[in-house]
PDB file of C-alpha atoms in Angstrom:
ATOM      1  CA  MET A   1       0.000   0.000   0.000  1.00 84.00           C
ATOM      2  CA  PHE A   2       2.857   2.377   0.836  1.00 89.00           C
ATOM      3  CA  ALA A   3       4.636   1.605  -2.452  1.00 87.00           C
ATOM      4  CA  ALA A   4       1.443   2.213  -4.439  1.00 83.00           C
ATOM      5  CA  SER A   5       0.785   5.493  -2.629  1.00 86.00           C
ATOM      6  CA  LEU A   6       4.390   6.650  -3.073  1.00 88.00           C
ATOM      7  CA  ALA A   7       4.399   5.863  -6.808  1.00 84.00           C
ATOM      8  CA  ALA A   8       0.964   7.369  -7.431  1.00 80.00           C
ATOM      9  CA  ASN A   9       1.737  10.637  -5.717  1.00 82.00           C
ATOM     10  CA  PHE A  10       5.247  10.900  -7.161  1.00 85.00           C
ATOM     11  CA  PHE A  11       3.936  10.776 -10.731  1.00 79.00           C
ATOM     12  CA  SER A  12       0.994  13.004  -9.826  1.00 77.00           C
ATOM     13  CA  ALA A  13       3.308  15.706  -8.465  1.00 79.00           C
ATOM     14  CA  LEU A  14       5.554  15.368 -11.510  1.00 74.00           C
ATOM     15  CA  SER A  15       2.778  15.700 -14.091  1.00 73.00           C
ATOM     16  CA  GLY A  16       0.176  17.824 -12.302  1.00 71.00           C
ATOM     17  CA  GLY A  17      -2.383  15.165 -11.357  1.00 71.00           C
ATOM     18  CA  GLY A  18      -3.300  11.500 -11.667  1.00 68.00           C
ATOM     19  CA  ALA A  19      -2.688   9.998  -8.238  1.00 72.00           C
ATOM     20  CA  GLY A  20      -5.982   8.149  -8.502  1.00 71.00           C
ATOM     21  CA  LEU A  21      -4.642   6.103 -11.428  1.00 68.00           C
ATOM     22  CA  ILE A  22      -2.817   3.836  -8.980  1.00 72.00           C
ATOM     23  CA  GLN A  23      -3.929   4.647  -5.451  1.00 80.00           C
ATOM     24  CA  PHE A  24      -7.717   4.517  -5.840  1.00 76.00           C
ATOM     25  CA  PRO A  25      -7.863   1.177  -7.737  1.00 75.00           C
ATOM     26  CA  VAL A  26      -5.416  -0.329  -5.238  1.00 79.00           C
ATOM     27  CA  LEU A  27      -7.745   0.529  -2.365  1.00 83.00           C
ATOM     28  CA  ILE A  28     -10.610  -1.216  -4.152  1.00 79.00           C
ATOM     29  CA  PHE A  29      -8.390  -4.202  -5.030  1.00 77.00           C
ATOM     30  CA  LEU A  30      -7.436  -4.535  -1.356  1.00 83.00           C
ATOM     31  CA  GLY A  31     -11.086  -4.867  -0.404  1.00 83.00           C
ATOM     32  CA  LEU A  32     -12.609  -1.436   0.216  1.00 84.00           C
ATOM     33  CA  PRO A  33     -16.072  -0.757  -1.273  1.00 81.00           C
ATOM     34  CA  PHE A  34     -16.209   2.013  -3.896  1.00 75.00           C
ATOM     35  CA  GLY A  35     -17.655   4.676  -1.576  1.00 74.00           C
ATOM     36  CA  VAL A  36     -15.214   3.907   1.244  1.00 82.00           C
ATOM     37  CA  ALA A  37     -12.253   3.808  -1.150  1.00 82.00           C
ATOM     38  CA  LEU A  38     -13.356   7.147  -2.629  1.00 78.00           C
ATOM     39  CA  ALA A  39     -13.515   8.937   0.723  1.00 80.00           C
ATOM     40  CA  THR A  40     -10.280   7.331   1.937  1.00 86.00           C
ATOM     41  CA  HIS A  41      -8.380   8.217  -1.238  1.00 83.00           C
ATOM     42  CA  LYS A  42      -9.675  11.788  -1.213  1.00 79.00           C
ATOM     43  CA  ILE A  43      -8.459  12.363   2.344  1.00 83.00           C
ATOM     44  CA  ALA A  44      -5.095  10.743   1.623  1.00 83.00           C
ATOM     45  CA  SER A  45      -4.688  12.905  -1.486  1.00 78.00           C
ATOM     46  CA  VAL A  46      -4.626  16.003   0.710  1.00 79.00           C
ATOM     47  CA  ALA A  47      -1.200  14.841   1.877  1.00 76.00           C
ATOM     48  CA  LEU A  48      -0.021  14.983  -1.758  1.00 72.00           C
ATOM     49  CA  GLY A  49      -0.856  18.682  -1.736  1.00 71.00           C
ATOM     50  CA  LEU A  50       0.990  19.083   1.553  1.00 74.00           C
ATOM     51  CA  GLY A  51       4.133  17.351   0.312  1.00 74.00           C
ATOM     52  CA  ALA A  52       4.092  19.285  -2.966  1.00 71.00           C
ATOM     53  CA  THR A  53       3.453  22.572  -1.173  1.00 72.00           C
ATOM     54  CA  LEU A  54       6.486  22.070   1.059  1.00 70.00           C
ATOM     55  CA  ARG A  55       8.660  21.909  -2.080  1.00 69.00           C
ATOM     56  CA  HIS A  56       6.955  24.433  -4.355  1.00 67.00           C
ATOM     57  CA  LEU A  57       6.758  27.207  -1.764  1.00 67.00           C
ATOM     58  CA  LYS A  58      10.558  27.417  -1.821  1.00 66.00           C
ATOM     59  CA  GLU A  59      10.356  28.827  -5.358  1.00 64.00           C
ATOM     60  CA  SER A  60       6.714  29.729  -5.646  1.00 64.00           C
ATOM     61  CA  HIS A  61       5.433  31.925  -8.486  1.00 67.00           C
ATOM     62  CA  LEU A  62       1.872  31.918  -7.180  1.00 78.00           C
ATOM     63  CA  GLU A  63      -0.021  35.227  -7.455  1.00 86.00           C
ATOM     64  CA  ARG A  64      -2.424  35.997  -4.600  1.00 85.00           C
ATOM     65  CA  ARG A  65      -5.264  37.382  -6.771  1.00 91.00           C
ATOM     66  CA  PHE A  66      -5.113  34.539  -9.267  1.00 92.00           C
ATOM     67  CA  SER A  67      -4.980  31.985  -6.449  1.00 90.00           C
ATOM     68  CA  LEU A  68      -8.148  33.473  -4.945  1.00 92.00           C
ATOM     69  CA  ILE A  69      -9.849  33.280  -8.354  1.00 93.00           C
ATOM     70  CA  ILE A  70      -9.026  29.570  -8.627  1.00 93.00           C
ATOM     71  CA  LEU A  71     -10.274  28.891  -5.111  1.00 91.00           C
ATOM     72  CA  GLY A  72     -13.386  31.038  -5.376  1.00 92.00           C
ATOM     73  CA  ALA A  73     -14.510  29.546  -8.700  1.00 93.00           C
ATOM     74  CA  GLY A  74     -13.476  25.967  -8.024  1.00 91.00           C
ATOM     75  CA  LEU A  75     -14.506  25.277  -4.431  1.00 89.00           C
ATOM     76  CA  PRO A  76     -18.293  25.496  -5.025  1.00 92.00           C
ATOM     77  CA  GLY A  77     -17.854  22.952  -7.818  1.00 90.00           C
ATOM     78  CA  VAL A  78     -15.838  20.683  -5.522  1.00 86.00           C
ATOM     79  CA  ILE A  79     -18.587  20.729  -2.886  1.00 87.00           C
ATOM     80  CA  LEU A  80     -21.340  20.096  -5.439  1.00 88.00           C
ATOM     81  CA  GLY A  81     -19.373  17.244  -7.020  1.00 83.00           C
ATOM     82  CA  ALA A  82     -18.686  15.580  -3.675  1.00 78.00           C
ATOM     83  CA  LEU A  83     -22.362  15.785  -2.747  1.00 81.00           C
ATOM     84  CA  THR A  84     -23.512  14.152  -5.986  1.00 79.00           C
ATOM     85  CA  ILE A  85     -20.875  11.503  -6.792  1.00 70.00           C
ATOM     86  CA  LEU A  86     -22.267   8.776  -4.551  1.00 63.00           C
ATOM     87  CA  HIS A  87     -25.510   8.962  -6.551  1.00 68.00           C
ATOM     88  CA  VAL A  88     -23.942   8.782 -10.055  1.00 66.00           C
ATOM     89  CA  PRO A  89     -23.596   5.435 -11.921  1.00 70.00           C
ATOM     90  CA  GLU A  90     -19.935   4.538 -11.473  1.00 66.00           C
ATOM     91  CA  ARG A  91     -19.264   3.079 -14.937  1.00 73.00           C
ATOM     92  CA  ALA A  92     -20.870   5.951 -16.865  1.00 73.00           C
ATOM     93  CA  ALA A  93     -18.876   8.552 -14.944  1.00 68.00           C
ATOM     94  CA  THR A  94     -15.660   6.577 -15.308  1.00 69.00           C
ATOM     95  CA  LEU A  95     -16.057   6.103 -19.062  1.00 78.00           C
ATOM     96  CA  ALA A  96     -16.789   9.782 -19.659  1.00 74.00           C
ATOM     97  CA  LEU A  97     -13.785  10.802 -17.596  1.00 71.00           C
ATOM     98  CA  GLY A  98     -11.584   8.349 -19.493  1.00 78.00           C
ATOM     99  CA  VAL A  99     -12.507   9.820 -22.872  1.00 83.00           C
ATOM    100  CA  LEU A 100     -11.905  13.366 -21.641  1.00 79.00           C
ATOM    101  CA  THR A 101      -8.586  12.494 -20.003  1.00 77.00           C
ATOM    102  CA  LEU A 102      -7.280  10.693 -23.075  1.00 84.00           C
ATOM    103  CA  GLY A 103      -8.260  13.733 -25.118  1.00 84.00           C
ATOM    104  CA  LEU A 104      -6.191  15.968 -22.832  1.00 79.00           C
ATOM    105  CA  GLY A 105      -3.059  13.930 -23.405  1.00 83.00           C
ATOM    106  CA  LEU A 106      -3.489  13.740 -27.171  1.00 88.00           C
ATOM    107  CA  TYR A 107      -4.213  17.468 -27.360  1.00 85.00           C
ATOM    108  CA  SER A 108      -0.969  18.253 -25.539  1.00 83.00           C
ATOM    109  CA  VAL A 109       0.998  15.849 -27.761  1.00 87.00           C
ATOM    110  CA  PHE A 110      -0.159  17.555 -30.964  1.00 88.00           C
ATOM    111  CA  LYS A 111       0.317  21.060 -29.530  1.00 83.00           C
ATOM    112  CA  SER A 112       4.099  21.042 -29.299  1.00 82.00           C
ATOM    113  CA  SER A 113       4.365  24.603 -27.953  1.00 82.00           C
ATOM    114  CA  LEU A 114       1.595  24.216 -25.377  1.00 81.00           C
ATOM    115  CA  GLY A 115       2.726  25.199 -21.892  1.00 83.00           C
ATOM    116  CA  MET A 116       6.315  25.882 -22.860  1.00 87.00           C
ATOM    117  CA  THR A 117       6.215  29.661 -22.243  1.00 88.00           C
ATOM    118  CA  TYR A 118       4.483  31.882 -19.692  1.00 90.00           C
ATOM    119  CA  GLN A 119       2.024  34.196 -21.478  1.00 92.00           C
ATOM    120  CA  PRO A 120      -0.663  35.301 -18.976  1.00 92.00           C
ATOM    121  CA  ARG A 121      -4.047  36.207 -20.492  1.00 94.00           C
ATOM    122  CA  ASN A 122      -7.821  36.248 -19.875  1.00 95.00           C
ATOM    123  CA  ARG A 123      -7.568  37.828 -16.425  1.00 93.00           C
ATOM    124  CA  GLN A 124     -10.291  40.478 -16.876  1.00 92.00           C
ATOM    125  CA  GLY A 125     -13.946  40.861 -17.872  1.00 94.00           C
ATOM    126  CA  ILE A 126     -15.849  38.280 -19.905  1.00 95.00           C
ATOM    127  CA  ALA A 127     -12.713  36.249 -20.608  1.00 95.00           C
ATOM    128  CA  LEU A 128     -12.116  35.894 -16.868  1.00 96.00           C
ATOM    129  CA  ALA A 129     -15.765  34.880 -16.336  1.00 96.00           C
ATOM    130  CA  GLY A 130     -15.346  32.142 -18.957  1.00 96.00           C
ATOM    131  CA  GLY A 131     -12.206  30.956 -17.235  1.00 96.00           C
ATOM    132  CA  MET A 132     -13.965  30.847 -13.869  1.00 96.00           C
ATOM    133  CA  ALA A 133     -16.801  28.792 -15.379  1.00 96.00           C
ATOM    134  CA  GLY A 134     -14.168  26.310 -16.528  1.00 95.00           C
ATOM    135  CA  LEU A 135     -12.648  26.278 -13.045  1.00 94.00           C
ATOM    136  CA  PHE A 136     -16.081  25.547 -11.543  1.00 95.00           C
ATOM    137  CA  PHE A 137     -16.535  22.587 -13.906  1.00 92.00           C
ATOM    138  CA  VAL A 138     -13.057  21.238 -13.110  1.00 90.00           C
ATOM    139  CA  GLY A 139     -13.827  21.682  -9.412  1.00 88.00           C
ATOM    140  CA  PHE A 140     -16.992  19.621  -9.863  1.00 89.00           C
ATOM    141  CA  LEU A 141     -14.943  16.845 -11.477  1.00 82.00           C
ATOM    142  CA  ASN A 142     -12.412  17.049  -8.657  1.00 77.00           C
ATOM    143  CA  GLY A 143     -15.089  16.658  -6.008  1.00 77.00           C
ATOM    144  CA  SER A 144     -16.832  13.808  -7.788  1.00 73.00           C
ATOM    145  CA  ILE A 145     -14.267  11.720  -9.690  1.00 66.00           C
ATOM    146  CA  THR A 146     -10.983  10.536  -8.224  1.00 58.00           C
ATOM    147  CA  SER A 147      -8.675   9.654 -11.131  1.00 60.00           C
ATOM    148  CA  GLY A 148      -6.710  12.398 -12.788  1.00 63.00           C
ATOM    149  CA  THR A 149      -8.897  15.455 -12.313  1.00 71.00           C
ATOM    150  CA  GLY A 150      -5.922  17.580 -11.294  1.00 78.00           C
ATOM    151  CA  LEU A 151      -4.730  17.086 -14.872  1.00 80.00           C
ATOM    152  CA  PHE A 152      -7.814  18.971 -16.078  1.00 84.00           C
ATOM    153  CA  LEU A 153      -6.919  21.958 -13.919  1.00 89.00           C
ATOM    154  CA  THR A 154      -3.309  21.897 -15.126  1.00 89.00           C
ATOM    155  CA  LEU A 155      -4.331  21.983 -18.788  1.00 89.00           C
ATOM    156  CA  TRP A 156      -7.078  24.590 -18.221  1.00 93.00           C
ATOM    157  CA  LEU A 157      -4.609  26.937 -16.528  1.00 94.00           C
ATOM    158  CA  ILE A 158      -2.252  26.513 -19.485  1.00 94.00           C
ATOM    159  CA  ARG A 159      -4.795  26.712 -22.313  1.00 92.00           C
ATOM    160  CA  TRP A 160      -7.075  29.456 -21.007  1.00 96.00           C
ATOM    161  CA  PHE A 161      -4.901  31.520 -18.691  1.00 95.00           C
ATOM    162  CA  GLY A 162      -1.571  31.183 -20.517  1.00 95.00           C
ATOM    163  CA  LEU A 163       0.527  29.557 -17.788  1.00 94.00           C
ATOM    164  CA  ASP A 164       3.507  27.362 -18.555  1.00 91.00           C
ATOM    165  CA  TYR A 165       3.650  23.801 -17.234  1.00 88.00           C
ATOM    166  CA  THR A 166       5.859  24.626 -14.256  1.00 84.00           C
ATOM    167  CA  ARG A 167       3.524  27.332 -12.936  1.00 88.00           C
ATOM    168  CA  ALA A 168       0.348  25.412 -13.779  1.00 89.00           C
ATOM    169  CA  VAL A 169       1.512  22.325 -11.887  1.00 85.00           C
ATOM    170  CA  ALA A 170       2.435  24.466  -8.872  1.00 85.00           C
ATOM    171  CA  TYR A 171      -1.069  25.978  -8.771  1.00 89.00           C
ATOM    172  CA  THR A 172      -2.653  22.548  -9.252  1.00 86.00           C
ATOM    173  CA  LEU A 173      -0.704  20.818  -6.520  1.00 81.00           C
ATOM    174  CA  ILE A 174      -1.024  23.583  -3.940  1.00 83.00           C
ATOM    175  CA  LEU A 175      -4.568  24.854  -4.552  1.00 84.00           C
ATOM    176  CA  CYS A 176      -6.212  21.724  -5.955  1.00 81.00           C
ATOM    177  CA  GLY A 177      -4.070  19.145  -4.160  1.00 76.00           C
ATOM    178  CA  LEU A 178      -4.303  20.838  -0.785  1.00 79.00           C
ATOM    179  CA  VAL A 179      -7.374  23.118  -0.618  1.00 84.00           C
ATOM    180  CA  TRP A 180      -9.775  21.574  -3.164  1.00 81.00           C
ATOM    181  CA  ASN A 181      -9.003  18.033  -2.036  1.00 77.00           C
ATOM    182  CA  ALA A 182      -9.327  18.977   1.630  1.00 82.00           C
ATOM    183  CA  THR A 183     -12.787  20.418   0.929  1.00 83.00           C
ATOM    184  CA  GLY A 184     -13.873  17.317  -0.986  1.00 77.00           C
ATOM    185  CA  ALA A 185     -12.402  15.097   1.707  1.00 77.00           C
ATOM    186  CA  LEU A 186     -14.348  16.948   4.393  1.00 82.00           C
ATOM    187  CA  VAL A 187     -17.656  16.521   2.558  1.00 80.00           C
ATOM    188  CA  LEU A 188     -17.031  12.850   1.753  1.00 73.00           C
ATOM    189  CA  GLY A 189     -15.798  12.227   5.279  1.00 74.00           C
ATOM    190  CA  VAL A 190     -19.089  13.554   6.660  1.00 78.00           C
ATOM    191  CA  ILE A 191     -21.497  11.803   4.261  1.00 75.00           C
ATOM    192  CA  GLY A 192     -19.400   8.683   3.623  1.00 72.00           C
ATOM    193  CA  THR A 193     -17.215   6.157   5.444  1.00 81.00           C
ATOM    194  CA  VAL A 194     -13.421   6.373   5.764  1.00 86.00           C
ATOM    195  CA  ALA A 195     -10.989   3.496   6.420  1.00 89.00           C
ATOM    196  CA  TRP A 196      -9.074   5.409   9.083  1.00 89.00           C
ATOM    197  CA  SER A 197      -6.828   2.457   9.982  1.00 90.00           C
ATOM    198  CA  TRP A 198      -5.366   2.595   6.446  1.00 91.00           C
ATOM    199  CA  MET A 199      -4.646   6.299   6.616  1.00 89.00           C
ATOM    200  CA  PRO A 200      -1.160   6.482   8.242  1.00 91.00           C
ATOM    201  CA  VAL A 201       0.467   4.419   5.474  1.00 92.00           C
ATOM    202  CA  LEU A 202      -1.368   6.319   2.728  1.00 90.00           C
ATOM    203  CA  LEU A 203      -0.476   9.688   4.230  1.00 89.00           C
ATOM    204  CA  ALA A 204       3.205   8.791   4.487  1.00 90.00           C
ATOM    205  CA  GLY A 205       3.338   7.680   0.854  1.00 89.00           C
ATOM    206  CA  SER A 206       1.402  10.757  -0.305  1.00 86.00           C
ATOM    207  CA  ILE A 207       3.590  13.305   1.484  1.00 86.00           C
ATOM    208  CA  LEU A 208       6.880  11.728   0.431  1.00 88.00           C
ATOM    209  CA  GLY A 209       5.742  11.069  -3.140  1.00 86.00           C
ATOM    210  CA  GLY A 210       4.386  14.613  -3.489  1.00 82.00           C
ATOM    211  CA  TYR A 211       7.621  16.156  -2.270  1.00 85.00           C
ATOM    212  CA  LEU A 212       9.909  14.010  -4.430  1.00 88.00           C
ATOM    213  CA  GLY A 213       7.792  14.414  -7.567  1.00 82.00           C
ATOM    214  CA  SER A 214       7.652  18.184  -7.126  1.00 82.00           C
ATOM    215  CA  HIS A 215      11.393  18.347  -6.565  1.00 83.00           C
ATOM    216  CA  LEU A 216      12.091  16.507  -9.824  1.00 83.00           C
ATOM    217  CA  ALA A 217       9.557  18.620 -11.761  1.00 79.00           C
ATOM    218  CA  ILE A 218      11.162  21.871 -10.575  1.00 79.00           C
ATOM    219  CA  ARG A 219      14.647  20.650 -11.481  1.00 82.00           C
ATOM    220  CA  LYS A 220      13.708  19.354 -14.948  1.00 80.00           C
ATOM    221  CA  GLY A 221      11.419  22.169 -16.139  1.00 78.00           C
ATOM    222  CA  ASN A 222       8.603  22.585 -18.660  1.00 82.00           C
ATOM    223  CA  LEU A 223       9.487  20.020 -21.334  1.00 83.00           C
ATOM    224  CA  TRP A 224       9.970  17.217 -18.804  1.00 82.00           C
ATOM    225  CA  ILE A 225       6.671  18.078 -17.096  1.00 81.00           C
ATOM    226  CA  LYS A 226       4.875  18.280 -20.458  1.00 84.00           C
ATOM    227  CA  ARG A 227       6.019  14.787 -21.445  1.00 85.00           C
ATOM    228  CA  SER A 228       5.096  13.432 -18.009  1.00 82.00           C
ATOM    229  CA  PHE A 229       1.672  15.072 -18.271  1.00 79.00           C
ATOM    230  CA  GLU A 230       1.057  13.500 -21.685  1.00 83.00           C
ATOM    231  CA  THR A 231       2.166  10.052 -20.551  1.00 85.00           C
ATOM    232  CA  VAL A 232       0.033  10.074 -17.407  1.00 79.00           C
ATOM    233  CA  THR A 233      -3.099  11.441 -19.121  1.00 78.00           C
ATOM    234  CA  ILE A 234      -2.960   8.899 -21.946  1.00 86.00           C
ATOM    235  CA  LEU A 235      -2.411   6.001 -19.533  1.00 83.00           C
ATOM    236  CA  ILE A 236      -5.215   7.162 -17.250  1.00 76.00           C
ATOM    237  CA  GLY A 237      -7.591   7.683 -20.147  1.00 80.00           C
ATOM    238  CA  LEU A 238      -6.960   4.217 -21.580  1.00 85.00           C
ATOM    239  CA  LYS A 239      -7.271   2.573 -18.164  1.00 79.00           C
ATOM    240  CA  LEU A 240     -10.580   4.277 -17.409  1.00 74.00           C
ATOM    241  CA  ILE A 241     -12.011   3.440 -20.840  1.00 82.00           C
ATOM    242  CA  LEU A 242     -10.849  -0.181 -20.924  1.00 83.00           C
ATOM    243  CA  GLY A 243     -11.600  -0.814 -17.241  1.00 69.00           C
TER     244      GLY A 243
END
């Protein structure tokens, strides 16, 4: 369980999402029911944000106003998603997410310049409102579906707001990994059941994996993160589609 958590969160911190690709299925494989595995994974994933934050804050490029925009637009979606997921047919949601995730990876592959330079845009007026609507939708996915939704935020920050991969991953891991996931974990912890006895091992793997993955991402830069993002999204998409 520790090895799975460490690997999942290492690659998630490196690529900007995707811890659920390994960690969530492992919890189900080890015997937890879907709802219990969902709540347990969501709480453990908060530690990924903590581990990543410890590393990214040393060289953080986060802007306070933009961070508040991401939190303000995304958190209502997270809460709504967490409240509805236990009532959604699991296979339908998983298949839809798989198609979307695979599309993200392929889009990045064929857009060779995507996320390679920092060109901030769409921070005012109608363009900002459109961006916030996208953040709300990504927040809903984050609250409801476990596998790879941080990848959606990473790509949205790049495509709509003009961030490069390094900055986008930092925002994703700190704001989504820590704050969004903590909100979703709180809701699921209240309305669902958590396997608390499994938590110490999962938390240890999440914190260490998040820190190490973030450290490697910062050292290697945009191109390395872009290739990691593409690899993880394509693998997640295929796994979700094929089951």
